mmCIF file of C-alpha atoms in Angstrom:
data_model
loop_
_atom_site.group_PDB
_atom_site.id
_atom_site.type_symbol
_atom_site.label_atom_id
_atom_site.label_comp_id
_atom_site.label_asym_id
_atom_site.label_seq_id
_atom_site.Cartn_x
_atom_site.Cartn_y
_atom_site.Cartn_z
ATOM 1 C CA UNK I 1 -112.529 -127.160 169.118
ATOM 2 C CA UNK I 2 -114.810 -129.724 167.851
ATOM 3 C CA UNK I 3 -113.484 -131.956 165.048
ATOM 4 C CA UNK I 4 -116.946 -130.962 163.452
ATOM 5 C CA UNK I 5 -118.043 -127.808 163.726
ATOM 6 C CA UNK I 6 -121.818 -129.088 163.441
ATOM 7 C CA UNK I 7 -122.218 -133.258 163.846
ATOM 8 C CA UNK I 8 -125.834 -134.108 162.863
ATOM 9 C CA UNK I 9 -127.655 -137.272 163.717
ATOM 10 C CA UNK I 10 -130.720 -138.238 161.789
ATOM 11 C CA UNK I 11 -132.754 -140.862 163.914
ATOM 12 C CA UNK I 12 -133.144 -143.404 161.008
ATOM 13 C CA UNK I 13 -134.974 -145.839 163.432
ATOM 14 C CA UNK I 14 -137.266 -148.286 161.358
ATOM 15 C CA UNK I 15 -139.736 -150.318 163.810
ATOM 16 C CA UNK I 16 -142.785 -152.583 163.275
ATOM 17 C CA UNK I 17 -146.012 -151.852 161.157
ATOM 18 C CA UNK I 18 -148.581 -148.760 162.953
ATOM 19 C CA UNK I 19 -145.452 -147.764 165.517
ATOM 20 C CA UNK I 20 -144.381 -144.935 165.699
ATOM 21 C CA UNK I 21 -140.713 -144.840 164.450
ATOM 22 C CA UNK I 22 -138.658 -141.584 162.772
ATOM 23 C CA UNK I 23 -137.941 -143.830 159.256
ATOM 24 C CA UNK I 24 -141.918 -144.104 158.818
ATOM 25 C CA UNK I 25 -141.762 -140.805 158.146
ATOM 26 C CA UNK I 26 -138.660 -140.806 155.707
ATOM 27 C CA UNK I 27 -135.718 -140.467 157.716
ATOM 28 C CA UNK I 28 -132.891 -142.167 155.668
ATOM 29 C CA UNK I 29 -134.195 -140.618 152.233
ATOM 30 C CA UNK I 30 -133.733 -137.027 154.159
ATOM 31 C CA UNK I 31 -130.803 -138.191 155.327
ATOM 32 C CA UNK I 32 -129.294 -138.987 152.047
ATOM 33 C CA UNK I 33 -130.568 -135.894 150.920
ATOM 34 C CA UNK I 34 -129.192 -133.488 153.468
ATOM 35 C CA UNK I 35 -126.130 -135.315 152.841
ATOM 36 C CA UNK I 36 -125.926 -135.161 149.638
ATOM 37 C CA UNK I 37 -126.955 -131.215 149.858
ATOM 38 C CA UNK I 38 -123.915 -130.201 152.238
ATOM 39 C CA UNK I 39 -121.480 -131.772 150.213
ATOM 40 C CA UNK I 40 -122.583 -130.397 146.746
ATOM 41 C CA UNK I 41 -122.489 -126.981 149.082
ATOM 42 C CA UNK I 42 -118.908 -127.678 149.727
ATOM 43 C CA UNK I 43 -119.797 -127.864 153.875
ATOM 44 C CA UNK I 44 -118.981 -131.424 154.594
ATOM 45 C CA UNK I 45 -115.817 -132.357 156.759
ATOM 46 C CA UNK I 46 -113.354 -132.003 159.030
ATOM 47 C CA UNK I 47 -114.022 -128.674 160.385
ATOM 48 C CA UNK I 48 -117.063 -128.437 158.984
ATOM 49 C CA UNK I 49 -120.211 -130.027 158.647
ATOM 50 C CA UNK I 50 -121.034 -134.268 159.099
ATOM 51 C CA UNK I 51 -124.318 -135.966 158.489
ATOM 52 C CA UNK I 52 -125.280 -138.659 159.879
ATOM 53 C CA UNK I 53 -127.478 -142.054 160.392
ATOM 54 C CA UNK I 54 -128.388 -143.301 163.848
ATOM 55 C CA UNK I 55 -130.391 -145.850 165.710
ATOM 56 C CA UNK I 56 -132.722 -144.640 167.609
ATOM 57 C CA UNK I 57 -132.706 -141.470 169.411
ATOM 58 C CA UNK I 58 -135.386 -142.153 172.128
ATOM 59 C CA UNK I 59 -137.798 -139.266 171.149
ATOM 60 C CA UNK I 60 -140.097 -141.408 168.826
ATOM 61 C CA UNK I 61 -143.340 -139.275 169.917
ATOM 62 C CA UNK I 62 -141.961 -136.138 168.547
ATOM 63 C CA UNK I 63 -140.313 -137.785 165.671
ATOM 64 C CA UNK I 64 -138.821 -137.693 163.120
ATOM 65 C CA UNK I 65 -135.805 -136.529 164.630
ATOM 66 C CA UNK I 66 -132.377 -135.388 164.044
ATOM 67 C CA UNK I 67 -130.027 -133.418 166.436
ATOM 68 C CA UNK I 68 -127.111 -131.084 165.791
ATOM 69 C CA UNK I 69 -124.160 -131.327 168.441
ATOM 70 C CA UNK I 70 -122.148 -129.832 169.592
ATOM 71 C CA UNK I 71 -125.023 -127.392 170.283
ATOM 72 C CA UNK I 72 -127.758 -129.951 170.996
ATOM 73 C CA UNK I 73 -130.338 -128.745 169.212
ATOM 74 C CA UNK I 74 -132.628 -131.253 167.931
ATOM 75 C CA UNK I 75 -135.285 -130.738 165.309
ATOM 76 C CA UNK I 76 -137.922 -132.267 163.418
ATOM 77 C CA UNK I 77 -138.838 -131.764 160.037
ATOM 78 C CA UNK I 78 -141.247 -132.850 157.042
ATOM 79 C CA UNK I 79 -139.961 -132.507 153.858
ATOM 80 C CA UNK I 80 -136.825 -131.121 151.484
ATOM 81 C CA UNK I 81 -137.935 -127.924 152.507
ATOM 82 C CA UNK I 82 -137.483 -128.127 155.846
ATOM 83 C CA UNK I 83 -133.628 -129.808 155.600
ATOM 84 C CA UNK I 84 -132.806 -127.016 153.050
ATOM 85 C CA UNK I 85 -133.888 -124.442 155.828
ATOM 86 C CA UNK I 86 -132.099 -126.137 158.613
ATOM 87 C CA UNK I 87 -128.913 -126.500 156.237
ATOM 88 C CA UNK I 88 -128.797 -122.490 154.838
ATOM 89 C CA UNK I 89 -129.649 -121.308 158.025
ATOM 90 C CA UNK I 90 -127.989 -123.332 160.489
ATOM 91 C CA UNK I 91 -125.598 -125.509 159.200
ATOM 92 C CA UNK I 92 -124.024 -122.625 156.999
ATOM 93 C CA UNK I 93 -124.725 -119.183 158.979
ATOM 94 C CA UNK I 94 -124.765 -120.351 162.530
ATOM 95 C CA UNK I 95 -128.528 -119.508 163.260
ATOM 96 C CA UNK I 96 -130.607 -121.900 165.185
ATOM 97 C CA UNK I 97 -134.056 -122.563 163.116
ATOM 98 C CA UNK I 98 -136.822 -122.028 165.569
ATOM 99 C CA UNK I 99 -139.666 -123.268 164.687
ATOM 100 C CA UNK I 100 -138.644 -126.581 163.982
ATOM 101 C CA UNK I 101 -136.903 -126.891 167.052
ATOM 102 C CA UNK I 102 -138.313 -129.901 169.653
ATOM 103 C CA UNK O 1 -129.202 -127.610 178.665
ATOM 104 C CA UNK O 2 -128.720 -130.845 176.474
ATOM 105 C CA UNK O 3 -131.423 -133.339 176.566
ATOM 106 C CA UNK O 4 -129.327 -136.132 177.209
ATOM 107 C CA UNK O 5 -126.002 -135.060 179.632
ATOM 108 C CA UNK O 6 -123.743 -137.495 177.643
ATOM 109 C CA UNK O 7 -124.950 -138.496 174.159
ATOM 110 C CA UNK O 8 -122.497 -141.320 173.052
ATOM 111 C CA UNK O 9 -122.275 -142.763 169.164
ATOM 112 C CA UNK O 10 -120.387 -145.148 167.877
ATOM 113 C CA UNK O 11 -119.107 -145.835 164.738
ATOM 114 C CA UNK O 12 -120.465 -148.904 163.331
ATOM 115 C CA UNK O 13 -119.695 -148.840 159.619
ATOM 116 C CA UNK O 14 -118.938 -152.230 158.266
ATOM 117 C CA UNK O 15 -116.937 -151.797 155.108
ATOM 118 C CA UNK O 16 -115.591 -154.340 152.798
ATOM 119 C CA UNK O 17 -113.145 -157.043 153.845
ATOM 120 C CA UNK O 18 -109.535 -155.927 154.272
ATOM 121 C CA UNK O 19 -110.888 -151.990 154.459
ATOM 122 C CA UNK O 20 -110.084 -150.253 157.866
ATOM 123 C CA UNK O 21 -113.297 -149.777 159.533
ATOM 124 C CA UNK O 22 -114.817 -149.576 162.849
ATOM 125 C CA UNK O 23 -116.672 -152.614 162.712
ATOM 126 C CA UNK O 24 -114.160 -154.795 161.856
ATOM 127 C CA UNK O 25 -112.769 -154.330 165.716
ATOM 128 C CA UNK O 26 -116.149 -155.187 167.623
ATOM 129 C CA UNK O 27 -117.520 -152.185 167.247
ATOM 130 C CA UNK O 28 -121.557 -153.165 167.546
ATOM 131 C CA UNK O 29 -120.703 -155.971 170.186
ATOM 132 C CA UNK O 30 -119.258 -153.190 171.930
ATOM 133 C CA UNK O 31 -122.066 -150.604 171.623
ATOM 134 C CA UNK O 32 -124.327 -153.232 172.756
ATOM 135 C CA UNK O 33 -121.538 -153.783 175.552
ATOM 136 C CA UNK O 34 -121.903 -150.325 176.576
ATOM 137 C CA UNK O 35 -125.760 -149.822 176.347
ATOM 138 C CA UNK O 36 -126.538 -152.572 178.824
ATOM 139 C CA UNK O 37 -123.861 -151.480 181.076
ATOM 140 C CA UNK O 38 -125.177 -148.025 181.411
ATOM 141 C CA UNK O 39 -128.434 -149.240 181.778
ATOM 142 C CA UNK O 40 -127.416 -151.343 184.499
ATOM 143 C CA UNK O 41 -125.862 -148.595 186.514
ATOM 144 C CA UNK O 42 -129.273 -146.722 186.001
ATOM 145 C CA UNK O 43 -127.723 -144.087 183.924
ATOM 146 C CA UNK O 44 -129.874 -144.303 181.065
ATOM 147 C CA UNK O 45 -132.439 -141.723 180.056
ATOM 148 C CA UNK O 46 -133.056 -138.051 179.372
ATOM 149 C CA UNK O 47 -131.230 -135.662 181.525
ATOM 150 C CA UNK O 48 -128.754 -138.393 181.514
ATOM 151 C CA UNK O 49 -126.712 -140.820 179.060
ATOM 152 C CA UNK O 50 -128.159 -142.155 175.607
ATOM 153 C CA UNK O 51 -125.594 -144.759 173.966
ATOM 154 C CA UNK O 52 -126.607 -145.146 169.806
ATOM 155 C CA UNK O 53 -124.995 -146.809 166.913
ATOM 156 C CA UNK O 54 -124.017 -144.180 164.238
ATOM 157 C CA UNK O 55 -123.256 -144.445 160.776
ATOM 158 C CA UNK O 56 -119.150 -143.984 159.628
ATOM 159 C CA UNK O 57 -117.708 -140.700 161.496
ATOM 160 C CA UNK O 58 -115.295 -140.585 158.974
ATOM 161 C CA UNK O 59 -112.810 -141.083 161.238
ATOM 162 C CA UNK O 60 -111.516 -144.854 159.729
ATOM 163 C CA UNK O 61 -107.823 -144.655 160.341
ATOM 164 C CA UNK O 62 -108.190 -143.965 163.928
ATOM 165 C CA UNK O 63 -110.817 -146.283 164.794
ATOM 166 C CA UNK O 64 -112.571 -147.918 166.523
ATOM 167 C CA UNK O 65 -114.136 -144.547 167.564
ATOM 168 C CA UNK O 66 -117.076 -143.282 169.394
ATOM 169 C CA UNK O 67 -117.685 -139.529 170.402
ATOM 170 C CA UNK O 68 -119.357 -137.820 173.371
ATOM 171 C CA UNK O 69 -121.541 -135.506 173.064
ATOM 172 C CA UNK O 70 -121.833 -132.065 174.017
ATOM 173 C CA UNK O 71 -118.540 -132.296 175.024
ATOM 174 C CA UNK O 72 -117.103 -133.306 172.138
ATOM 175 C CA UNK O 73 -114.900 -135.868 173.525
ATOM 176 C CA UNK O 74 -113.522 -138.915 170.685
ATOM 177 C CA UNK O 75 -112.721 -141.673 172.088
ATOM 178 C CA UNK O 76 -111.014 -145.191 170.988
ATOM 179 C CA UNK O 77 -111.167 -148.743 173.009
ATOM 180 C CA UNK O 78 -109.965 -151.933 172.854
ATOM 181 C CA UNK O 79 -112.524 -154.222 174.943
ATOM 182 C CA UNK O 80 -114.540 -154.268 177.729
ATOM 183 C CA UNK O 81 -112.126 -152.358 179.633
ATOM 184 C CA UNK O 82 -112.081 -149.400 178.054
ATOM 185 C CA UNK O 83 -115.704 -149.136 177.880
ATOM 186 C CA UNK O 84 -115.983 -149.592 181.726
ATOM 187 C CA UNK O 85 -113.530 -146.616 182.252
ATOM 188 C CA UNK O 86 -115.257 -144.270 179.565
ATOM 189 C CA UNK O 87 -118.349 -145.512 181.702
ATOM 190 C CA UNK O 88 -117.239 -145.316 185.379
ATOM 191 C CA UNK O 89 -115.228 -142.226 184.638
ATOM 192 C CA UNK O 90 -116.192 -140.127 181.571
ATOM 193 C CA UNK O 91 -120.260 -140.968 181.790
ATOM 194 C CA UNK O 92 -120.329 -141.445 185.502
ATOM 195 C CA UNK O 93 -117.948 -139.020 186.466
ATOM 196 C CA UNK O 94 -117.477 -135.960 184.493
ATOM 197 C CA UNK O 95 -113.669 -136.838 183.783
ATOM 198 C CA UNK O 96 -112.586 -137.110 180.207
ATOM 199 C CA UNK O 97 -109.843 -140.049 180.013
ATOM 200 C CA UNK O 98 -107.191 -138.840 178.479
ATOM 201 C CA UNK O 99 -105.287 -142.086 177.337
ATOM 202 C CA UNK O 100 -108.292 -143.048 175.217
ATOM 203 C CA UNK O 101 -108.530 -139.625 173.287
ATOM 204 C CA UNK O 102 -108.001 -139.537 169.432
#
C-alpha cells in the first residue's frame, strides 16, 4: 500500500519575466491553500492525503500543474474553486475530476 | 499510462540547525546528482524518468528520502552510490532495490 493514499505535487516553478512558468499563475498560494484545506478537513497524513511543492514538472505549456500519484493524474486548475473540487471529489471520495484533467 | 514511467522526488526541506531533515545529508547536491545522471544515460523525458526536488515528505526521521512514482517505491541513500543503483537498477531496470527501502 502506498504510505499516502493520494501524494500531490503542485509544480511551484517560478521562471523569468513573460515565460511561461506554473507560479505565474499562483501555484504556491494554491498550494498553501489546498494544504491548508486538507488538513482543516482532517485528510492529511500517513495514510491519507500529502500536499506538496515541487520544482518543475516539465509541462509548463499546459500549466499550472499539479499531479496526484499514485494514480498519475495530473490537473490544472484556476482558482480556489477548482482545488476545492479536486479536494471533495478526488482527494476525499476517490473520483477522478474530469474536466480539469491534462 | 503515467506520463512519466518513473517520477522521482526528493525531499529537500532544509530545516533549522540541529533539526533532522533531509537536507542536512546532501539532499539537493544529490538531486542534482541524480538529474544529470539520468540525463546522461538519455533517460530523461515523458514516457520516461522526470527527477524533481519536492518540498518535506514528512518523512524526517527516516531520511534522506526520495519516492518513486507510480510505484510507490521510498527510498534512502547515502552518496553517489546509491543513486547509481536506484538509477542503473530501479529507473533503468524495473527492479526495486530492496536494501535501500524505508
Amino acid at each position: 500500500m502506498s504510505y499516502f493514499k493520494h501524494h500531490v505535487f503542485f509544480c511551484c516553478n517560478q521562471r523569468g519575466p513573460g515565460e511561461t512558468c506554473c507560479n505565474n499563475h499562483g501555484a504556491s498560494d494554491l498550494q498553501t491553500y489546498a494544504k491548508e484545506r486538507v488538513a482543516e478537513l482532517k485528510l492529511k497524513g500517513p495514510g491519507k492525503v500529502r500536499i506538496n511543492k515541487a520544482g518543475c514538472l516539465d509541462r509548463c505549456d499546459q500549466g499550472p500543474v499539479m499531479v496526484v500519484y499514485p494514480e498519475a493524474v495530473w490537473y490544472t486548475y484556476v482558482d480556489k474553486s477548482d482545488i476545492d473540487e479536486i479536494i471533495e471529489e478526488h482527494l476525499k471520495n476517490g473520483r477522478v475530476v474530469e474536466r480539469l484533467k491534462v
